[in-house]
Coordinates of C-alpha atoms in Angstrom, one line a residue:
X287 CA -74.4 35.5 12.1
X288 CA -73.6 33.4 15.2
X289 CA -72.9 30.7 13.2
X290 CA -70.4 33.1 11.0
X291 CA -68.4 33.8 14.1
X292 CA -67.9 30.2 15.2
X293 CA -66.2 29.3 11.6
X294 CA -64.1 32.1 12.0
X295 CA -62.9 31.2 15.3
X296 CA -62.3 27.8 14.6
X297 CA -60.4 29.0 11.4
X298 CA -58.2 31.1 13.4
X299 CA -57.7 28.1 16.2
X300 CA -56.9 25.6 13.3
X301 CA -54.2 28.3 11.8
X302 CA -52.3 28.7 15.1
X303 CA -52.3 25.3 15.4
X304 CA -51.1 24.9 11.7
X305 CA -48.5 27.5 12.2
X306 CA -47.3 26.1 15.2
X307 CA -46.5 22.3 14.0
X308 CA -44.8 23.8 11.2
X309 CA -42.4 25.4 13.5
X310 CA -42.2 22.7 15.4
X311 CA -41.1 20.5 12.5
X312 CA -39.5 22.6 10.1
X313 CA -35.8 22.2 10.2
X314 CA -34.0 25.0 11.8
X315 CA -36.5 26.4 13.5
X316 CA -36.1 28.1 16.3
X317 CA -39.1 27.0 18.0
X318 CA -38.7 25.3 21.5
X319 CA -39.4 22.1 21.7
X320 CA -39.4 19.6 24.6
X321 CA -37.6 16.2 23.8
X322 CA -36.7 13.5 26.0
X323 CA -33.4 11.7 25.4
X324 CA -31.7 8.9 27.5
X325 CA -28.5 8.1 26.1
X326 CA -25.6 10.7 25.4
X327 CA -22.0 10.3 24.8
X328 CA -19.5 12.6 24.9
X329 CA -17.2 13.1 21.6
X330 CA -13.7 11.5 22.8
X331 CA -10.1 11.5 21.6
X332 CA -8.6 8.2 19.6
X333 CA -8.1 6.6 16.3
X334 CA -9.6 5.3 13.7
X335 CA -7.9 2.6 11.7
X336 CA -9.1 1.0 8.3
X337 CA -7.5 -2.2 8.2
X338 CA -8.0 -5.6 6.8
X339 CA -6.7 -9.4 8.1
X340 CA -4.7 -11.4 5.6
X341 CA -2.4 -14.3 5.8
X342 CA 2.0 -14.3 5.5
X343 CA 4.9 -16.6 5.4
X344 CA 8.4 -15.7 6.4
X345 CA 10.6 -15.9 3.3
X346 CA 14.5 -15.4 2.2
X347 CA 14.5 -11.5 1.0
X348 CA 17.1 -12.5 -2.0
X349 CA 18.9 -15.8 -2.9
X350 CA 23.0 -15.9 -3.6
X351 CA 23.2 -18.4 -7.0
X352 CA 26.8 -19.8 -7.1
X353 CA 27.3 -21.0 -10.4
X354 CA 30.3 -23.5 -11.8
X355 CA 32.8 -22.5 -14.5
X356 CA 34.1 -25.5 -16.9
X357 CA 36.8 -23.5 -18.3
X358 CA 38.3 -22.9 -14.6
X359 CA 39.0 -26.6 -14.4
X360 CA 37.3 -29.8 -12.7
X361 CA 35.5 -30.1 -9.7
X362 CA 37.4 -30.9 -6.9
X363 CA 35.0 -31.2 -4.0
X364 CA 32.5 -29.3 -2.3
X365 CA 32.6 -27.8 0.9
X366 CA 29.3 -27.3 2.2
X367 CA 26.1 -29.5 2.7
X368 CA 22.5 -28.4 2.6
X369 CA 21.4 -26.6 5.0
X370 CA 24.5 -25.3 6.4
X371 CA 24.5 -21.8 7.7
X372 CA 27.1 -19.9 6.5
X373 CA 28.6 -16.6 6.6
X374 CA 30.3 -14.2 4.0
X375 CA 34.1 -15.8 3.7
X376 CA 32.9 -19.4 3.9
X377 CA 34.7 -22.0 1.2
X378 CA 31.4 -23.5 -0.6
X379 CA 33.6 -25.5 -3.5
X380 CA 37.0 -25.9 -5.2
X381 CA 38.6 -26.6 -8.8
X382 CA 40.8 -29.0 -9.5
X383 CA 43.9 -27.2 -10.5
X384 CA 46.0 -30.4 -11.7
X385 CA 46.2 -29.2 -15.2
X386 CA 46.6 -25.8 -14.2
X387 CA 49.9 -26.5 -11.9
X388 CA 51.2 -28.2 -15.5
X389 CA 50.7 -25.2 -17.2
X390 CA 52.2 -23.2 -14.9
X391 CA 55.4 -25.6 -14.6
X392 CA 55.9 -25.3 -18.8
X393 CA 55.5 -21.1 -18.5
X394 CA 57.9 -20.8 -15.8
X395 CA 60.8 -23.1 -17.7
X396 CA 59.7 -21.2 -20.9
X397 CA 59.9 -17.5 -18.7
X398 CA 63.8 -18.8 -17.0
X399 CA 64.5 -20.2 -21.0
X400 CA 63.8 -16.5 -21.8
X401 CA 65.1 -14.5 -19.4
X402 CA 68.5 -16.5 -19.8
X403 CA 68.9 -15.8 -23.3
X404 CA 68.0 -12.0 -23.0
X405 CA 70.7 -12.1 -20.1
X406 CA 73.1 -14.0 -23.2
X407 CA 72.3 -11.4 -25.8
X408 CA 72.4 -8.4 -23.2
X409 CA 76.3 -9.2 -22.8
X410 CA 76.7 -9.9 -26.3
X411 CA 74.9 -6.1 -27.3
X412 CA 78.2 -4.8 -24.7
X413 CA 80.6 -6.6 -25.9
X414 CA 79.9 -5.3 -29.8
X415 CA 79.6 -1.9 -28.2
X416 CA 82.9 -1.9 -26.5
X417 CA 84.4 -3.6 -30.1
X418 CA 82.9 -0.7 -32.2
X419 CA 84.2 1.9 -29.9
X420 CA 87.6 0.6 -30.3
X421 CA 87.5 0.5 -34.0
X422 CA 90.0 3.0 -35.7
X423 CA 88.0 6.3 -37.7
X424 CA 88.5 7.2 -41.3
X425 CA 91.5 9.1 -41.7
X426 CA 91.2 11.8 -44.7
X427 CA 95.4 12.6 -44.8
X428 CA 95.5 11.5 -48.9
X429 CA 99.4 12.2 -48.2
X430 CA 99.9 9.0 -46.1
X431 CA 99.1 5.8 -48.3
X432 CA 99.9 3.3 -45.4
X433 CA 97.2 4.9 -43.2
X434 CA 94.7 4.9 -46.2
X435 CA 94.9 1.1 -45.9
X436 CA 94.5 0.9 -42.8
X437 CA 91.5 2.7 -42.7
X438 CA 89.5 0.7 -45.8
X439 CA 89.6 -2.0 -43.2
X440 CA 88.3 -0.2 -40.6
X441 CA 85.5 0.7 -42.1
X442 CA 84.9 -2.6 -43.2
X443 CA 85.3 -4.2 -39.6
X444 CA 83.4 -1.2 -38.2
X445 CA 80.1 -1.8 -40.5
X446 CA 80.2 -5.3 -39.9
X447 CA 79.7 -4.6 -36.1
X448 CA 77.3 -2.0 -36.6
X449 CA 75.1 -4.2 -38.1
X450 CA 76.1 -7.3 -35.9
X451 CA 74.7 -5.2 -32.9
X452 CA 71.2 -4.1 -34.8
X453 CA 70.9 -7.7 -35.5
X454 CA 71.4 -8.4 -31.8
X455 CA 68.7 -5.5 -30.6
X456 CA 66.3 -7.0 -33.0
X457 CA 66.6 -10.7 -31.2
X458 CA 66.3 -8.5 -27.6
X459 CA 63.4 -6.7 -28.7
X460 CA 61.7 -10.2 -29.8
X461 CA 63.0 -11.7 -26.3
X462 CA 61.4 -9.1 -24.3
X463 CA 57.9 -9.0 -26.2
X464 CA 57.9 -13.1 -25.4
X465 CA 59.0 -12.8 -22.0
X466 CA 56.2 -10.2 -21.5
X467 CA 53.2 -13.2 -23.2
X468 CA 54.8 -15.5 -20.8
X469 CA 54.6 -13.3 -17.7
X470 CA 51.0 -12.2 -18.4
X471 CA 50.3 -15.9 -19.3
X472 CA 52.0 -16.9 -15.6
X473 CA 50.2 -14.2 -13.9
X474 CA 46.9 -15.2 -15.3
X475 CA 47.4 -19.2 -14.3
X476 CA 48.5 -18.1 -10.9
X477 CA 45.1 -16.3 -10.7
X478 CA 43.2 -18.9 -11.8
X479 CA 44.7 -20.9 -9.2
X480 CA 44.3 -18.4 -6.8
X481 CA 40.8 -18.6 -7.2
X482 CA 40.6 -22.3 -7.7
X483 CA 38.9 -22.5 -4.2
X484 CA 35.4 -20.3 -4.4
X485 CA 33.5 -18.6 -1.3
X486 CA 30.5 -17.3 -0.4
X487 CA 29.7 -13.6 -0.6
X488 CA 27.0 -13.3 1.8
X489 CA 25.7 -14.5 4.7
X490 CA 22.7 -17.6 4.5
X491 CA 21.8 -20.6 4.5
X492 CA 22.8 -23.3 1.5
X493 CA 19.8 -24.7 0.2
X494 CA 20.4 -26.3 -3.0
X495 CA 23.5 -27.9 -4.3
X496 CA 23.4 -29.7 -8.0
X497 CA 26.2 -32.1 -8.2
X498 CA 25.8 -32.7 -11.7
X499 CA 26.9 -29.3 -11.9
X500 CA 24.4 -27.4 -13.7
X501 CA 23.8 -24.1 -13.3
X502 CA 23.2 -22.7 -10.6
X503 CA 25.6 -25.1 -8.7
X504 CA 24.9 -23.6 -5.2
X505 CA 22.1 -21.7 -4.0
X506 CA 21.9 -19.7 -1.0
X507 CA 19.1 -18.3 1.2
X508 CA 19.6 -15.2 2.6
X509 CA 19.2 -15.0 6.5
X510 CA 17.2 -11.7 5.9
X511 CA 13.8 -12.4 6.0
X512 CA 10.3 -10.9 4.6
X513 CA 6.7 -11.4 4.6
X514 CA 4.9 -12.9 1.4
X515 CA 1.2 -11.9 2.0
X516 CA -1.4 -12.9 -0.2
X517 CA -4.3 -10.3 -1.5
X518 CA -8.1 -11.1 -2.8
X519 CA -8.7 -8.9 -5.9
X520 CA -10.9 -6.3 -3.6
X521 CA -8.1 -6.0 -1.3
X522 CA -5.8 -5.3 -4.2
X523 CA -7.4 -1.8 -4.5
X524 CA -6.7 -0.7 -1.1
X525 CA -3.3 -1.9 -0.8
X526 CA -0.1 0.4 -1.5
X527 CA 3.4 0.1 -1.2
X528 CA 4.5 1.8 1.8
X529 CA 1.3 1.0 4.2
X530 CA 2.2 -0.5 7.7
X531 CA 1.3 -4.4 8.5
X532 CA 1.1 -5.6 12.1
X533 CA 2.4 -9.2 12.3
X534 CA 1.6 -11.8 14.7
X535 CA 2.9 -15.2 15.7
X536 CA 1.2 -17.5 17.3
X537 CA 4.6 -19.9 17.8
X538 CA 6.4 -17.4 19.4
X539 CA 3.5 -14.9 20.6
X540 CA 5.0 -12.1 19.6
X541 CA 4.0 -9.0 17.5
X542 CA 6.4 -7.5 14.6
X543 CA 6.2 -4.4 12.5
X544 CA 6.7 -4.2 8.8
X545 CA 6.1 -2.1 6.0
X546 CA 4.9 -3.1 2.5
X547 CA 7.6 -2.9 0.2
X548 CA 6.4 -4.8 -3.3
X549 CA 3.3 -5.7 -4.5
X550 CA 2.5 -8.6 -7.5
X551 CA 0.4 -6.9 -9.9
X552 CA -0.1 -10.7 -11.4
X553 CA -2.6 -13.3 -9.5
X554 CA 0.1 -16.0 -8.0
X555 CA -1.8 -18.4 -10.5
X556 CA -3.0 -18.6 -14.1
X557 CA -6.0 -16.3 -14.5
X558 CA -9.4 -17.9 -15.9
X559 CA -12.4 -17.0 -16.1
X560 CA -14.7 -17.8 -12.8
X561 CA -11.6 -18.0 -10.5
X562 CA -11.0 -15.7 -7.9
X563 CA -7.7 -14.5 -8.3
X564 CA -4.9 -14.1 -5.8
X565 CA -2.4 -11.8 -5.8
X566 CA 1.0 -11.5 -3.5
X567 CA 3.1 -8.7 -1.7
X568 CA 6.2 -8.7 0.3
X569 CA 6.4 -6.8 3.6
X570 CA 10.0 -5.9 4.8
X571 CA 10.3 -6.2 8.7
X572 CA 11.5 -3.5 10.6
X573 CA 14.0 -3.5 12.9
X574 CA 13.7 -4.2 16.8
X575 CA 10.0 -4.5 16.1
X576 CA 8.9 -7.6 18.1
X577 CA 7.0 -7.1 21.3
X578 CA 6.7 -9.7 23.7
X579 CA 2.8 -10.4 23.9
X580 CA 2.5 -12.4 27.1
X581 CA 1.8 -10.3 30.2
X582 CA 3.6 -10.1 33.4
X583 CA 1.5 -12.6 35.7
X584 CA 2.0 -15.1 32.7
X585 CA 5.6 -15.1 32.8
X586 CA 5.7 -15.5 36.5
X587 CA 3.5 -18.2 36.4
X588 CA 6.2 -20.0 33.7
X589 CA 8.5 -18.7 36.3
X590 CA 6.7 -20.7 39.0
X591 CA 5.8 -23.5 36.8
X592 CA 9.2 -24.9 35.8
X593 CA 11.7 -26.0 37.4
X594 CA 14.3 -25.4 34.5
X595 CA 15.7 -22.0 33.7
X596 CA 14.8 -20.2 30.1
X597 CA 18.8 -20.3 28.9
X598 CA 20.0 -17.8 25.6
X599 CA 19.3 -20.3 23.0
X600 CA 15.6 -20.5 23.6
X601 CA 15.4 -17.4 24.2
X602 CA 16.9 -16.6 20.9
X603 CA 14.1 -19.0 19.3
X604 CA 11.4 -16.4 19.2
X605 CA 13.1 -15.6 16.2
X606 CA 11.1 -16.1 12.7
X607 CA 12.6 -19.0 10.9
X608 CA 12.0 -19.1 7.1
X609 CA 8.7 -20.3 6.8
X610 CA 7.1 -19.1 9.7
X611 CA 3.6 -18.8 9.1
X612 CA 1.9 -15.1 10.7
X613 CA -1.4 -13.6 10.9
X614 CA -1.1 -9.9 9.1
X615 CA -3.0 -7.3 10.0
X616 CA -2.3 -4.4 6.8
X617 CA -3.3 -0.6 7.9
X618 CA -5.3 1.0 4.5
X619 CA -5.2 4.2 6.3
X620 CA -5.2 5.7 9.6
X621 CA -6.3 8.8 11.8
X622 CA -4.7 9.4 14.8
X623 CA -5.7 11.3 17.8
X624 CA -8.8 12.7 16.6
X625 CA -12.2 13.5 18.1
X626 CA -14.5 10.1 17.4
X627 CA -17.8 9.4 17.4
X628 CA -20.1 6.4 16.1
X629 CA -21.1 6.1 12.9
X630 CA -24.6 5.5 14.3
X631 CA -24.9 9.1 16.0
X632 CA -25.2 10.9 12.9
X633 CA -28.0 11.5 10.2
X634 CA -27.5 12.3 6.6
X635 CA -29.7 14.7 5.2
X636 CA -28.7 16.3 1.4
X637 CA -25.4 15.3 1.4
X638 CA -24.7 16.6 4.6
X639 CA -24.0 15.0 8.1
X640 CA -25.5 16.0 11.0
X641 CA -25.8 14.8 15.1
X642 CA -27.8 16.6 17.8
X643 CA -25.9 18.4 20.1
X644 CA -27.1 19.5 24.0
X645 CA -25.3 22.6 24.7
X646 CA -24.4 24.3 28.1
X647 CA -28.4 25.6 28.3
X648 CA -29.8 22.6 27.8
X649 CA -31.0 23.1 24.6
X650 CA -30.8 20.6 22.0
X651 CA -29.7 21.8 18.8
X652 CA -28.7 20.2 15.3
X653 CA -25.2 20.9 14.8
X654 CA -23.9 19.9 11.1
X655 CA -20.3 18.1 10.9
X656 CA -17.5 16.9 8.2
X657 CA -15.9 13.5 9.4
X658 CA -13.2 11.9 7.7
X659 CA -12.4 8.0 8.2
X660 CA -15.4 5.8 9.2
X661 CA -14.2 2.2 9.8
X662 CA -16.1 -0.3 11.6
X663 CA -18.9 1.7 13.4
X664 CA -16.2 4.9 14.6
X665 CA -16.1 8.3 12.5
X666 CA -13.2 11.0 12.6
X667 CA -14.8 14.2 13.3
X668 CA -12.9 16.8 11.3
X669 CA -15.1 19.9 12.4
X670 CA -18.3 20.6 13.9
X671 CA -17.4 19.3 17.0
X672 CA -14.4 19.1 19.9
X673 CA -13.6 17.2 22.6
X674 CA -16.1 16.4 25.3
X675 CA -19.2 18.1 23.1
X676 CA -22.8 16.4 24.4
X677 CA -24.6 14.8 21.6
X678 CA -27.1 12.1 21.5
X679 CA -26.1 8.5 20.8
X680 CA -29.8 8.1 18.9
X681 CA -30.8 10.7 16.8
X682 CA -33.5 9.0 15.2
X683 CA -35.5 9.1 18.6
X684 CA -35.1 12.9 18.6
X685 CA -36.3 13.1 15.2
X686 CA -39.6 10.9 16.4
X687 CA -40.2 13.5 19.1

């Protein structure tokens, strides 16, 4: 019997015991538990930006092709070398308009030859006219036979100039249709040497000129630049037109802006099979965007340093040139402003996040979060917590406990 009571006791002890650690380690429970935790952070304010590194160069954003025109004439001379700058206005070449001035010459004797014999059969048309009007009418008194003479040869002299003057109208109207050819003709070779001399319409650099006169004859870099950046085939996928790229030169040591404005859906090279391919996108700079990177104790220092004075012109150097190699820095996605914590201080349990939170009682408790953009060891926090919550930096101590 005594024996009976001492299993029954130590069945109840070994239940509350039982009970007890499943509290204890059931999650959610509400069961206190003592824990002892060293390192907290508080959930602070920033941003979290995915980004990855690539490599640029500093290229023309379009090219001006000037291109020679055999039926304009010969090549007279050129007026430009490579690698002049130029601007929009600037002579680059002109034709040789010899033959042209010849042609001209013959259409302005043939246009005076013309315009002379219109002016000949104009005053011979008036003088008809003033004949005809003169001319005696039919008379139809049958009682006079003198005037019925008199009248036969009227109407004989009066038909003759009739038709003398339709004759002459004809040759004016055949003038005037030739004058009109050789005007348009004269107008037309006076363009053409009007434009014998050709010049630029934009602003650039010449870069190419082909004396043999194949097409393109001239070719001209514009002084607008953009960044060609080249992509690995995983970078492809993250990379859209419109994302921001942070520049950076180490010549200058300056920072730009730029957004991506095209992206080469074919590799720069031949695919084949094994090769990693490489892809290319262009990044148009944005206006007023570089920042001077070196700090204010440097500059005194260069200040102190040298003995010569920094004048406009190389100051004006920490412009890109064409070909200006930059490291680029392109900016997948971004959040801004946003309560961050590490990556680290958060477990995942069924899907779910969660990080352990020590509220104003001191009381430890598991609070479940969403976060949004994890990038290199930070996570956005898009609810669960706000600024300045307690939570512990190791939760897989806690969960040791």
């Amino acid at each position: 019997m005594k024996k009976r009571g001492y299993y029954i006791v130590a069945a109840i002890a070994i239940l509350f015991i039982g009970v007890n650690l499943y509290l204890l380690f059931k999650e959610d429970s509400k069961a206190e538990r003592t824990v002892y935790v060293n390192e907290w952070s508080r959930v602070e304010g920033g941003d979290v930006i995915q980004t990855f590194e690539t490599e640029g160069v500093a290229l023309p954003d379009s090219e001006q092709y000037v291109y020679f025109d055999g039926q304009q004439g010969n090549m007279a001379s050129f007026f430009v070398e490579e690698g002049d700058v130029i601007t929009a206005g600037t002579p680059l070449f002109s034709y040789d308009t010899k033959e042209l001035e010849e042609q001209k010459a013959a259409v302005e004797i043939e246009t005076e030859r013309l315009q002379d014999e219109l002016k000949s059969i104009g005053l011979k048309i008036s003088e008809l006219k003033k004949i005809d009007n003169k001319a005696p009418s039919r008379n139809n008194n049958a009682q006079n036979s003198e005037v019925t003479v008199v009248v036969d040869i009227s109407a004989i002299v009066k038909s003759n100039i009739e038709e003398s003057i339709v004759v002459a109208e004809a040759e004016e109207r055949k003038l005037e249709a030739e004058l009109t050819v050789a005007k348009k003709k004269l107008a037309q070779l006076n363009e053409r040497i009007g434009n014998a001399t050709v010049y630029s319409e934009a602003d650039g650099q010449i870069i190419r000129i082909n004396e043999e006169l194949t097409a393109p004859v001239i070719t001209i870099a514009s002084d607008n630049l953009v960044i060609e950046g080249i992509l690995s085939e995983q970078q492809m996928k993250d990379v859209n037109v419109g994302q921001k790229v942070k520049l950076f030169s180490a010549l200058h040591m300056q920072s730009y802006s730029a957004v991506i404005s095209k992206i080469n859906q074919y590799p720069k090279e031949a695919p084949s099979v094994g090769a990693e391919p490489i892809y290319s996108f262009m990044a148009t700079l944005e206006e007023e965007t570089a920042e001077d990177d070196l700090e204010s104790d440097e500059i005194e220092e260069v200040s102190e340093d040298s003995s010569e004075q920094l004048d406009e012109k190389e100051i004006e150097e920490d412009n890109l040139f064409i070909g200006s190699n930059l490291e680029m820095n392109v900016i997948v996605e971004e959040a801004i402003a946003v309560p961050i914590i590490s990556s680290d201080s958060a477990l995942s349990a069924s899907g779910k996040k969660y990080v352990y939170k020590l509220t104003a009682n001191g009381v430890i408790e598991r609070q479940e979060i969403k976060v949004g953009l994890t990038f290199e060891g930070d996570s956005e926090v898009k609810s669960g917590l706000i600024f300045n919550d307690v939570i512990a930096t190791n939760p897989k101590a806690i969960q040791r406990n």
